[in-house]
Amino acid sequence: MKHFLDIHLTDPADLRVMIDAARAMKTARNNRPRGARDDDQPLAGRMVALIFEKPSTRTRVSFDVGVRQMGGETMVLSGKEMQLGHGETIADTARVLSRYVDLIMIRTFEEATLLEMAEHATVPVINGLTNRTHPCQIMADVMTYEEHRGPIAGKKVVWSGDGNNVFASFAHAAGQFGFDLTFTGPETLDPERVWLEWAAAKGYPVTIDRNPERAVMGADLVVTDTWVSMHDPESARERRHNQLRAYQVNEALMARAKPDALFMHCLPAHRNDEATSGVMDGPHSVIFDEAENRLHAQKAVMRWCLGV
Ligand code: CP
C-alpha cells in the first residue's frame, strides 16, 4: 500500500520520481490544444474521496481538478457531514470508504486521525494537511523552485516566521532533497524539536538564527506563512502578531537575500502582515506558480500512490 503521509516517510527516490513526473505532466498539459482532454487518462474509472475537516481553497480545487484531468471522479466530503463527525470511528470510516473508492485524501486536525485512516484503509491515503505537516504543499514548492532555478539540492532556503506545520514539511524536504534550511523566528514559536532532530540525523541540520536580517543573507529562497494557522486559537492572534512583526518579509528583508532569490508563500496570505504586497507581487515572488503547481504535484502523488 503506497500511502503519501509525509515527506520524511517517503523514499527520496520516489519523491524525485514524483517531482519529475509532475513537471512532465505540466509541460504536456500546457502543450495540448486549449480545451482538449489530456491524452493520458490514468485515473479513468477510479473514484477519489476528498475529505475536509478544515477549510481549503487550493487543496480542494487542485485535487478535484487533478483527478478529473486524469479521467477520474471525485467525491468531496466534509467531516461534519459524515458520520465521522458524529461518533463513527476513523477505523470504521476507513474500512467502509475503502469498499467504495480507490484513493482517499484527507485534511484533518490531528495527525493521529490521518495515521488511523491509513492503518485501516485498504486503499492509499494522502495527507492533505494536518496540524503537524503539509507534505503536498512542499512537493509543489520543490517543483516550483526547480522549474525556476534548477536543482534545489545545496541551495539555502530561509523560513521567516512561525515554525508551523508547513515549516515541518520543509524540514523533511531539506533532509530528503538535500538543501540547507534556516529558521528565523521567535523562540516561543520554534518548530517541533523532533523535526529538527530528524533533519539533523539526515545530515541537514536546520540553522536557527533569531536575527532575520542576518538569516536571509545569501538565501536562494525565502519562505513565510500565515502568523495564525487554522488550528491556532483566535485568542492568540494579537500575541502572535506582536511576536512575529520583526519577521515580516518585506522589500528591505528580501534585498538581503541573493539578487535572484525566490519568494514563496503557500497561501492564503494576510497581506502586509507576514509579507508585504510589495514582496508578494514583486519580482522575486512565485506564489501563484506555487499555487498552480499544487495541481501538477498532487497528480504525480496520486499516480505514484495508485501505481498508474
Ligand atoms: N496552501 C493551502 O493548503 O491552501 P488551502 O488551505 O486553500 O488548501
mmCIF file of C-alpha atoms and ligand atoms in Angstrom:
data_model
loop_
_atom_site.group_PDB
_atom_site.id
_atom_site.type_symbol
_atom_site.label_atom_id
_atom_site.label_comp_id
_atom_site.label_asym_id
_atom_site.label_seq_id
_atom_site.Cartn_x
_atom_site.Cartn_y
_atom_site.Cartn_z
ATOM 1 C CA MET A 1 0.000 0.000 0.000
ATOM 2 C CA LYS A 2 1.590 3.280 -1.080
ATOM 3 C CA HIS A 3 0.215 5.964 1.220
ATOM 4 C CA PHE A 4 1.587 9.506 0.905
ATOM 5 C CA LEU A 5 1.592 10.503 4.559
ATOM 6 C CA ASP A 6 4.690 12.659 4.873
ATOM 7 C CA ILE A 7 7.843 13.605 3.012
ATOM 8 C CA HIS A 8 10.124 12.058 5.660
ATOM 9 C CA LEU A 9 8.191 8.769 5.393
ATOM 10 C CA THR A 10 8.637 8.568 1.606
ATOM 11 C CA ASP A 11 11.735 7.245 -0.159
ATOM 12 C CA PRO A 12 13.799 10.120 -1.647
ATOM 13 C CA ALA A 13 13.985 8.307 -4.997
ATOM 14 C CA ASP A 14 10.177 8.155 -5.086
ATOM 15 C CA LEU A 15 9.960 11.857 -4.211
ATOM 16 C CA ARG A 16 12.252 12.619 -7.153
ATOM 17 C CA VAL A 17 10.137 10.436 -9.477
ATOM 18 C CA MET A 18 7.036 12.418 -8.399
ATOM 19 C CA ILE A 19 8.638 15.844 -8.909
ATOM 20 C CA ASP A 20 9.916 14.882 -12.364
ATOM 21 C CA ALA A 21 6.559 13.352 -13.324
ATOM 22 C CA ALA A 22 4.747 16.486 -12.159
ATOM 23 C CA ARG A 23 6.940 18.682 -14.343
ATOM 24 C CA ALA A 24 6.452 16.379 -17.347
ATOM 25 C CA MET A 25 2.662 16.388 -16.870
ATOM 26 C CA LYS A 26 2.616 20.174 -16.585
ATOM 27 C CA THR A 27 4.584 20.526 -19.819
ATOM 28 C CA ALA A 28 2.363 18.036 -21.641
ATOM 29 C CA ARG A 29 -0.786 19.781 -20.464
ATOM 30 C CA ASN A 30 0.484 23.238 -21.387
ATOM 31 C CA ASN A 31 1.362 21.988 -24.886
ATOM 32 C CA ARG A 32 -2.038 20.474 -25.656
ATOM 33 C CA PRO A 33 -4.676 22.465 -27.605
ATOM 34 C CA ARG A 34 -6.708 24.554 -25.152
ATOM 35 C CA GLY A 35 -9.858 22.729 -24.047
ATOM 36 C CA ALA A 36 -8.633 19.342 -25.288
ATOM 37 C CA ARG A 37 -8.764 16.394 -22.908
ATOM 38 C CA ASP A 38 -5.376 15.120 -21.707
ATOM 39 C CA ASP A 39 -4.198 12.126 -23.773
ATOM 40 C CA ASP A 40 -3.221 10.412 -20.569
ATOM 41 C CA GLN A 41 -6.262 9.272 -18.522
ATOM 42 C CA PRO A 42 -4.640 7.055 -15.858
ATOM 43 C CA LEU A 43 -7.497 7.507 -13.368
ATOM 44 C CA ALA A 44 -10.274 6.526 -15.801
ATOM 45 C CA GLY A 45 -12.872 4.513 -13.889
ATOM 46 C CA ARG A 46 -11.396 5.487 -10.498
ATOM 47 C CA MET A 47 -13.160 7.332 -7.666
ATOM 48 C CA VAL A 48 -11.291 9.544 -5.195
ATOM 49 C CA ALA A 49 -12.710 10.671 -1.830
ATOM 50 C CA LEU A 50 -11.574 14.136 -0.724
ATOM 51 C CA ILE A 51 -12.288 14.642 2.991
ATOM 52 C CA PHE A 52 -12.024 18.088 4.559
ATOM 53 C CA GLU A 53 -12.273 18.706 8.284
ATOM 54 C CA LYS A 54 -10.749 22.194 7.787
ATOM 55 C CA PRO A 55 -11.371 24.933 5.197
ATOM 56 C CA SER A 56 -9.487 24.861 1.892
ATOM 57 C CA THR A 57 -9.352 26.592 -1.471
ATOM 58 C CA ARG A 58 -6.155 25.342 -3.151
ATOM 59 C CA THR A 59 -6.124 21.764 -1.827
ATOM 60 C CA ARG A 60 -9.792 21.208 -2.553
ATOM 61 C CA VAL A 61 -9.800 22.641 -6.062
ATOM 62 C CA SER A 62 -6.402 21.308 -7.147
ATOM 63 C CA PHE A 63 -7.149 17.726 -6.057
ATOM 64 C CA ASP A 64 -10.609 17.834 -7.614
ATOM 65 C CA VAL A 65 -9.366 19.269 -10.906
ATOM 66 C CA GLY A 66 -6.320 16.979 -10.919
ATOM 67 C CA VAL A 67 -8.426 13.828 -10.610
ATOM 68 C CA ARG A 68 -10.757 14.994 -13.384
ATOM 69 C CA GLN A 69 -7.868 15.895 -15.694
ATOM 70 C CA MET A 70 -6.638 12.320 -15.275
ATOM 71 C CA GLY A 71 -10.042 10.852 -16.136
ATOM 72 C CA GLY A 72 -11.212 10.014 -12.612
ATOM 73 C CA GLU A 73 -14.121 11.173 -10.494
ATOM 74 C CA THR A 74 -14.209 12.756 -7.053
ATOM 75 C CA MET A 75 -16.454 12.881 -4.035
ATOM 76 C CA VAL A 76 -15.793 15.889 -1.801
ATOM 77 C CA LEU A 77 -16.833 15.171 1.797
ATOM 78 C CA SER A 78 -16.874 17.439 4.807
ATOM 79 C CA GLY A 79 -16.015 15.858 8.146
ATOM 80 C CA LYS A 80 -19.033 17.497 9.777
ATOM 81 C CA GLU A 81 -21.480 15.998 7.280
ATOM 82 C CA MET A 82 -20.053 12.493 7.631
ATOM 83 C CA GLN A 83 -20.788 10.099 10.482
ATOM 84 C CA LEU A 84 -17.105 10.640 11.308
ATOM 85 C CA GLY A 85 -18.157 13.921 12.871
ATOM 86 C CA HIS A 86 -20.906 12.165 14.861
ATOM 87 C CA GLY A 87 -19.052 9.399 16.648
ATOM 88 C CA GLU A 88 -18.232 6.765 13.992
ATOM 89 C CA THR A 89 -14.635 5.673 14.424
ATOM 90 C CA ILE A 90 -11.920 6.630 11.979
ATOM 91 C CA ALA A 91 -11.060 2.949 11.561
ATOM 92 C CA ASP A 92 -14.610 2.023 10.554
ATOM 93 C CA THR A 93 -14.809 5.030 8.229
ATOM 94 C CA ALA A 94 -11.567 3.944 6.561
ATOM 95 C CA ARG A 95 -12.805 0.363 6.114
ATOM 96 C CA VAL A 96 -16.123 1.495 4.640
ATOM 97 C CA LEU A 97 -14.694 4.119 2.283
ATOM 98 C CA SER A 98 -12.178 1.557 1.015
ATOM 99 C CA ARG A 99 -15.109 -0.529 -0.288
ATOM 100 C CA TYR A 100 -16.307 2.412 -2.431
ATOM 101 C CA VAL A 101 -13.325 4.437 -3.578
ATOM 102 C CA ASP A 102 -9.817 3.870 -4.960
ATOM 103 C CA LEU A 103 -7.986 6.632 -3.077
ATOM 104 C CA ILE A 104 -8.596 8.834 -0.020
ATOM 105 C CA MET A 105 -7.210 12.335 0.540
ATOM 106 C CA ILE A 106 -7.856 13.755 3.988
ATOM 107 C CA ARG A 107 -7.268 17.211 5.502
ATOM 108 C CA THR A 108 -7.676 16.956 9.224
ATOM 109 C CA PHE A 109 -6.602 18.411 12.570
ATOM 110 C CA GLU A 110 -4.862 15.611 14.439
ATOM 111 C CA GLU A 111 -2.085 13.598 12.818
ATOM 112 C CA ALA A 112 -3.479 10.583 14.680
ATOM 113 C CA THR A 113 -6.625 10.767 12.517
ATOM 114 C CA LEU A 114 -4.553 10.560 9.327
ATOM 115 C CA LEU A 115 -2.460 7.687 10.654
ATOM 116 C CA GLU A 116 -5.508 5.727 11.833
ATOM 117 C CA MET A 117 -7.175 6.258 8.471
ATOM 118 C CA ALA A 118 -4.068 4.916 6.715
ATOM 119 C CA GLU A 119 -3.759 1.964 9.096
ATOM 120 C CA HIS A 120 -7.283 0.738 8.415
ATOM 121 C CA ALA A 121 -7.845 1.773 4.791
ATOM 122 C CA THR A 122 -7.239 -0.808 2.105
ATOM 123 C CA VAL A 123 -6.710 1.935 -0.492
ATOM 124 C CA PRO A 124 -3.941 4.589 -0.495
ATOM 125 C CA VAL A 125 -4.344 7.612 1.793
ATOM 126 C CA ILE A 126 -2.855 11.067 1.094
ATOM 127 C CA ASN A 127 -2.123 13.722 3.733
ATOM 128 C CA GLY A 128 -3.832 16.944 2.622
ATOM 129 C CA LEU A 129 -2.578 18.751 5.795
ATOM 130 C CA THR A 130 -2.661 18.057 9.492
ATOM 131 C CA ASN A 131 -1.754 20.295 12.413
ATOM 132 C CA ARG A 132 1.780 18.891 12.157
ATOM 133 C CA THR A 133 2.676 18.689 8.443
ATOM 134 C CA HIS A 134 1.667 19.688 4.891
ATOM 135 C CA PRO A 135 3.643 17.455 2.501
ATOM 136 C CA CYS A 136 1.668 18.115 -0.709
ATOM 137 C CA GLN A 137 2.426 21.827 -0.360
ATOM 138 C CA ILE A 138 6.148 21.275 -0.119
ATOM 139 C CA MET A 139 6.165 18.888 -3.101
ATOM 140 C CA ALA A 140 4.693 21.797 -5.088
ATOM 141 C CA ASP A 141 7.256 24.187 -3.581
ATOM 142 C CA VAL A 142 10.221 21.992 -4.533
ATOM 143 C CA MET A 143 8.783 21.634 -8.038
ATOM 144 C CA THR A 144 8.333 25.413 -8.264
ATOM 145 C CA TYR A 145 11.872 26.172 -7.122
ATOM 146 C CA GLU A 146 13.338 23.698 -9.600
ATOM 147 C CA GLU A 147 11.326 24.895 -12.589
ATOM 148 C CA HIS A 148 12.616 28.437 -11.991
ATOM 149 C CA ARG A 149 16.156 27.844 -10.779
ATOM 150 C CA GLY A 150 17.160 24.192 -11.330
ATOM 151 C CA PRO A 151 18.018 21.623 -8.648
ATOM 152 C CA ILE A 152 17.190 22.672 -5.077
ATOM 153 C CA ALA A 153 19.965 20.446 -3.679
ATOM 154 C CA GLY A 154 22.641 22.536 -1.985
ATOM 155 C CA LYS A 155 20.578 25.760 -2.023
ATOM 156 C CA LYS A 156 19.915 27.969 1.004
ATOM 157 C CA VAL A 157 16.242 28.157 1.997
ATOM 158 C CA VAL A 158 15.224 30.578 4.754
ATOM 159 C CA TRP A 159 11.901 30.344 6.583
ATOM 160 C CA SER A 160 10.873 33.518 8.409
ATOM 161 C CA GLY A 161 8.034 33.414 10.947
ATOM 162 C CA ASP A 162 6.115 30.662 12.730
ATOM 163 C CA GLY A 163 7.671 27.191 12.958
ATOM 164 C CA ASN A 164 4.387 25.591 11.928
ATOM 165 C CA ASN A 165 3.191 22.515 10.026
ATOM 166 C CA VAL A 166 4.314 23.877 6.642
ATOM 167 C CA PHE A 167 7.794 24.536 8.028
ATOM 168 C CA ALA A 168 7.848 20.953 9.335
ATOM 169 C CA SER A 169 7.426 19.607 5.811
ATOM 170 C CA PHE A 170 10.202 21.951 4.636
ATOM 171 C CA ALA A 171 12.461 20.412 7.304
ATOM 172 C CA HIS A 172 11.588 16.965 5.935
ATOM 173 C CA ALA A 173 12.256 18.133 2.374
ATOM 174 C CA ALA A 174 15.659 19.543 3.407
ATOM 175 C CA GLY A 175 16.693 16.071 4.527
ATOM 176 C CA GLN A 176 15.232 14.265 1.525
ATOM 177 C CA PHE A 177 16.198 16.691 -1.291
ATOM 178 C CA GLY A 178 19.441 17.869 0.334
ATOM 179 C CA PHE A 179 19.195 21.626 0.871
ATOM 180 C CA ASP A 180 20.237 23.935 3.697
ATOM 181 C CA LEU A 181 17.336 25.250 5.750
ATOM 182 C CA THR A 182 17.430 28.213 8.142
ATOM 183 C CA PHE A 183 14.621 29.068 10.537
ATOM 184 C CA THR A 184 14.301 32.639 11.747
ATOM 185 C CA GLY A 185 11.547 33.376 14.222
ATOM 186 C CA PRO A 186 10.920 33.885 17.935
ATOM 187 C CA GLU A 187 11.928 31.081 20.298
ATOM 188 C CA THR A 188 8.338 30.743 21.511
ATOM 189 C CA LEU A 189 7.274 29.682 18.003
ATOM 190 C CA ASP A 190 10.163 27.346 17.267
ATOM 191 C CA PRO A 191 9.474 24.256 15.140
ATOM 192 C CA GLU A 192 8.868 20.929 16.874
ATOM 193 C CA ARG A 193 12.189 19.620 18.172
ATOM 194 C CA VAL A 194 11.526 16.142 16.742
ATOM 195 C CA TRP A 195 11.545 17.535 13.179
ATOM 196 C CA LEU A 196 14.785 19.431 13.790
ATOM 197 C CA GLU A 197 16.346 16.251 15.153
ATOM 198 C CA TRP A 198 15.129 14.307 12.130
ATOM 199 C CA ALA A 199 16.708 16.768 9.669
ATOM 200 C CA ALA A 200 19.959 16.790 11.661
ATOM 201 C CA ALA A 201 20.085 12.982 11.641
ATOM 202 C CA LYS A 202 19.708 13.081 7.828
ATOM 203 C CA GLY A 203 22.773 15.346 7.640
ATOM 204 C CA TYR A 204 20.871 18.592 7.042
ATOM 205 C CA PRO A 205 20.619 20.308 10.452
ATOM 206 C CA VAL A 206 18.308 23.309 10.459
ATOM 207 C CA THR A 207 20.138 26.547 11.312
ATOM 208 C CA ILE A 208 18.267 28.692 13.826
ATOM 209 C CA ASP A 209 19.009 32.415 13.748
ATOM 210 C CA ARG A 210 16.804 34.852 15.701
ATOM 211 C CA ASN A 211 18.026 37.770 13.581
ATOM 212 C CA PRO A 212 16.027 37.832 10.302
ATOM 213 C CA GLU A 213 18.356 40.310 8.542
ATOM 214 C CA ARG A 214 21.352 38.056 9.167
ATOM 215 C CA ALA A 215 19.402 34.838 8.462
ATOM 216 C CA VAL A 216 18.331 35.779 4.917
ATOM 217 C CA MET A 217 21.805 36.780 3.735
ATOM 218 C CA GLY A 218 22.746 34.567 0.789
ATOM 219 C CA ALA A 219 19.302 32.954 0.610
ATOM 220 C CA ASP A 220 18.223 31.342 -2.670
ATOM 221 C CA LEU A 221 14.651 31.059 -1.438
ATOM 222 C CA VAL A 222 12.762 32.981 1.269
ATOM 223 C CA VAL A 223 9.529 31.480 2.580
ATOM 224 C CA THR A 224 6.906 32.570 5.057
ATOM 225 C CA ASP A 225 3.373 31.601 6.051
ATOM 226 C CA THR A 226 0.413 32.996 7.930
ATOM 227 C CA TRP A 227 1.136 34.026 11.511
ATOM 228 C CA VAL A 228 -2.048 32.366 12.824
ATOM 229 C CA SER A 229 -2.713 28.850 11.491
ATOM 230 C CA MET A 230 -6.146 27.227 11.208
ATOM 231 C CA HIS A 231 -5.593 25.212 14.383
ATOM 232 C CA ASP A 232 -4.303 28.166 16.467
ATOM 233 C CA PRO A 233 -6.776 29.729 18.913
ATOM 234 C CA GLU A 234 -8.137 33.099 17.824
ATOM 235 C CA SER A 235 -7.222 34.424 21.280
ATOM 236 C CA ALA A 236 -3.533 34.035 20.345
ATOM 237 C CA ARG A 237 -3.794 36.384 17.343
ATOM 238 C CA GLU A 238 -2.578 39.601 18.982
ATOM 239 C CA ARG A 239 0.254 37.917 20.875
ATOM 240 C CA ARG A 240 1.443 36.139 17.735
ATOM 241 C CA HIS A 241 1.359 39.339 15.706
ATOM 242 C CA ASN A 242 3.488 41.070 18.330
ATOM 243 C CA GLN A 243 5.968 38.192 18.417
ATOM 244 C CA LEU A 244 6.243 37.886 14.635
ATOM 245 C CA ARG A 245 6.195 41.517 13.480
ATOM 246 C CA ALA A 246 10.015 41.606 13.308
ATOM 247 C CA TYR A 247 9.944 38.602 10.954
ATOM 248 C CA GLN A 248 7.750 40.157 8.243
ATOM 249 C CA VAL A 249 9.134 39.514 4.749
ATOM 250 C CA ASN A 250 9.293 42.991 3.248
ATOM 251 C CA GLU A 251 11.304 44.607 0.471
ATOM 252 C CA ALA A 252 14.178 45.502 2.833
ATOM 253 C CA LEU A 253 14.478 41.901 4.038
ATOM 254 C CA MET A 254 14.311 40.438 0.502
ATOM 255 C CA ALA A 255 17.063 42.860 -0.557
ATOM 256 C CA ARG A 256 19.434 40.992 1.796
ATOM 257 C CA ALA A 257 18.852 37.664 0.011
ATOM 258 C CA LYS A 258 20.624 36.785 -3.251
ATOM 259 C CA PRO A 259 19.605 39.073 -6.139
ATOM 260 C CA ASP A 260 17.879 36.167 -7.904
ATOM 261 C CA ALA A 261 16.275 34.746 -4.734
ATOM 262 C CA LEU A 262 12.713 33.487 -4.993
ATOM 263 C CA PHE A 263 9.907 34.265 -2.542
ATOM 264 C CA MET A 264 7.236 31.692 -1.664
ATOM 265 C CA HIS A 265 4.096 31.642 0.464
ATOM 266 C CA CYS A 266 1.714 28.680 0.365
ATOM 267 C CA LEU A 267 -1.331 30.992 0.652
ATOM 268 C CA PRO A 268 -3.789 32.085 1.886
ATOM 269 C CA ALA A 269 -1.821 35.176 2.918
ATOM 270 C CA HIS A 270 -2.645 38.092 5.146
ATOM 271 C CA ARG A 271 -1.140 40.810 3.025
ATOM 272 C CA ASN A 272 1.109 43.261 4.860
ATOM 273 C CA ASP A 273 1.268 41.011 7.929
ATOM 274 C CA GLU A 274 3.669 38.122 7.269
ATOM 275 C CA ALA A 275 4.683 39.548 3.865
ATOM 276 C CA THR A 276 4.142 42.896 2.210
ATOM 277 C CA SER A 277 2.158 43.198 -1.006
ATOM 278 C CA GLY A 278 5.329 44.673 -2.498
ATOM 279 C CA VAL A 279 7.097 41.325 -1.991
ATOM 280 C CA MET A 280 4.090 39.160 -2.841
ATOM 281 C CA ASP A 281 3.573 40.939 -6.163
ATOM 282 C CA GLY A 282 7.254 41.771 -6.698
ATOM 283 C CA PRO A 283 9.955 40.336 -8.959
ATOM 284 C CA HIS A 284 11.085 37.601 -6.536
ATOM 285 C CA SER A 285 7.613 36.179 -5.973
ATOM 286 C CA VAL A 286 6.470 32.852 -7.458
ATOM 287 C CA ILE A 287 3.430 32.431 -5.210
ATOM 288 C CA PHE A 288 0.924 31.802 -7.981
ATOM 289 C CA ASP A 289 3.189 29.303 -9.754
ATOM 290 C CA GLU A 290 3.401 27.616 -6.351
ATOM 291 C CA ALA A 291 -0.391 27.501 -6.132
ATOM 292 C CA GLU A 292 -0.693 26.157 -9.700
ATOM 293 C CA ASN A 293 1.916 23.504 -9.018
ATOM 294 C CA ARG A 294 -0.222 22.011 -6.257
ATOM 295 C CA LEU A 295 -2.273 20.647 -9.153
ATOM 296 C CA HIS A 296 0.635 19.068 -11.028
ATOM 297 C CA ALA A 297 2.499 17.811 -7.954
ATOM 298 C CA GLN A 298 -0.604 16.162 -6.491
ATOM 299 C CA LYS A 299 -1.416 14.496 -9.827
ATOM 300 C CA ALA A 300 2.034 12.901 -9.612
ATOM 301 C CA VAL A 301 1.455 11.930 -5.972
ATOM 302 C CA MET A 302 -1.877 10.268 -6.849
ATOM 303 C CA ARG A 303 -0.319 8.356 -9.777
ATOM 304 C CA TRP A 304 2.506 7.171 -7.526
ATOM 305 C CA CYS A 305 0.032 6.009 -4.865
ATOM 306 C CA LEU A 306 -2.043 4.093 -7.402
ATOM 307 C CA GLY A 307 0.906 2.872 -9.487
ATOM 308 C CA VAL A 308 -0.628 4.176 -12.713
HETATM 309 N N1 CP B 1 -1.926 26.179 0.852
HETATM 310 C C1 CP B 1 -3.079 25.532 1.092
HETATM 311 O O1 CP B 1 -3.083 24.394 1.541
HETATM 312 O O2 CP B 1 -4.189 26.242 0.738
HETATM 313 P P1 CP B 1 -5.681 25.851 1.156
HETATM 314 O O3 CP B 1 -5.777 25.954 2.654
HETATM 315 O O4 CP B 1 -6.543 26.874 0.451
HETATM 316 O O5 CP B 1 -5.967 24.464 0.686
#
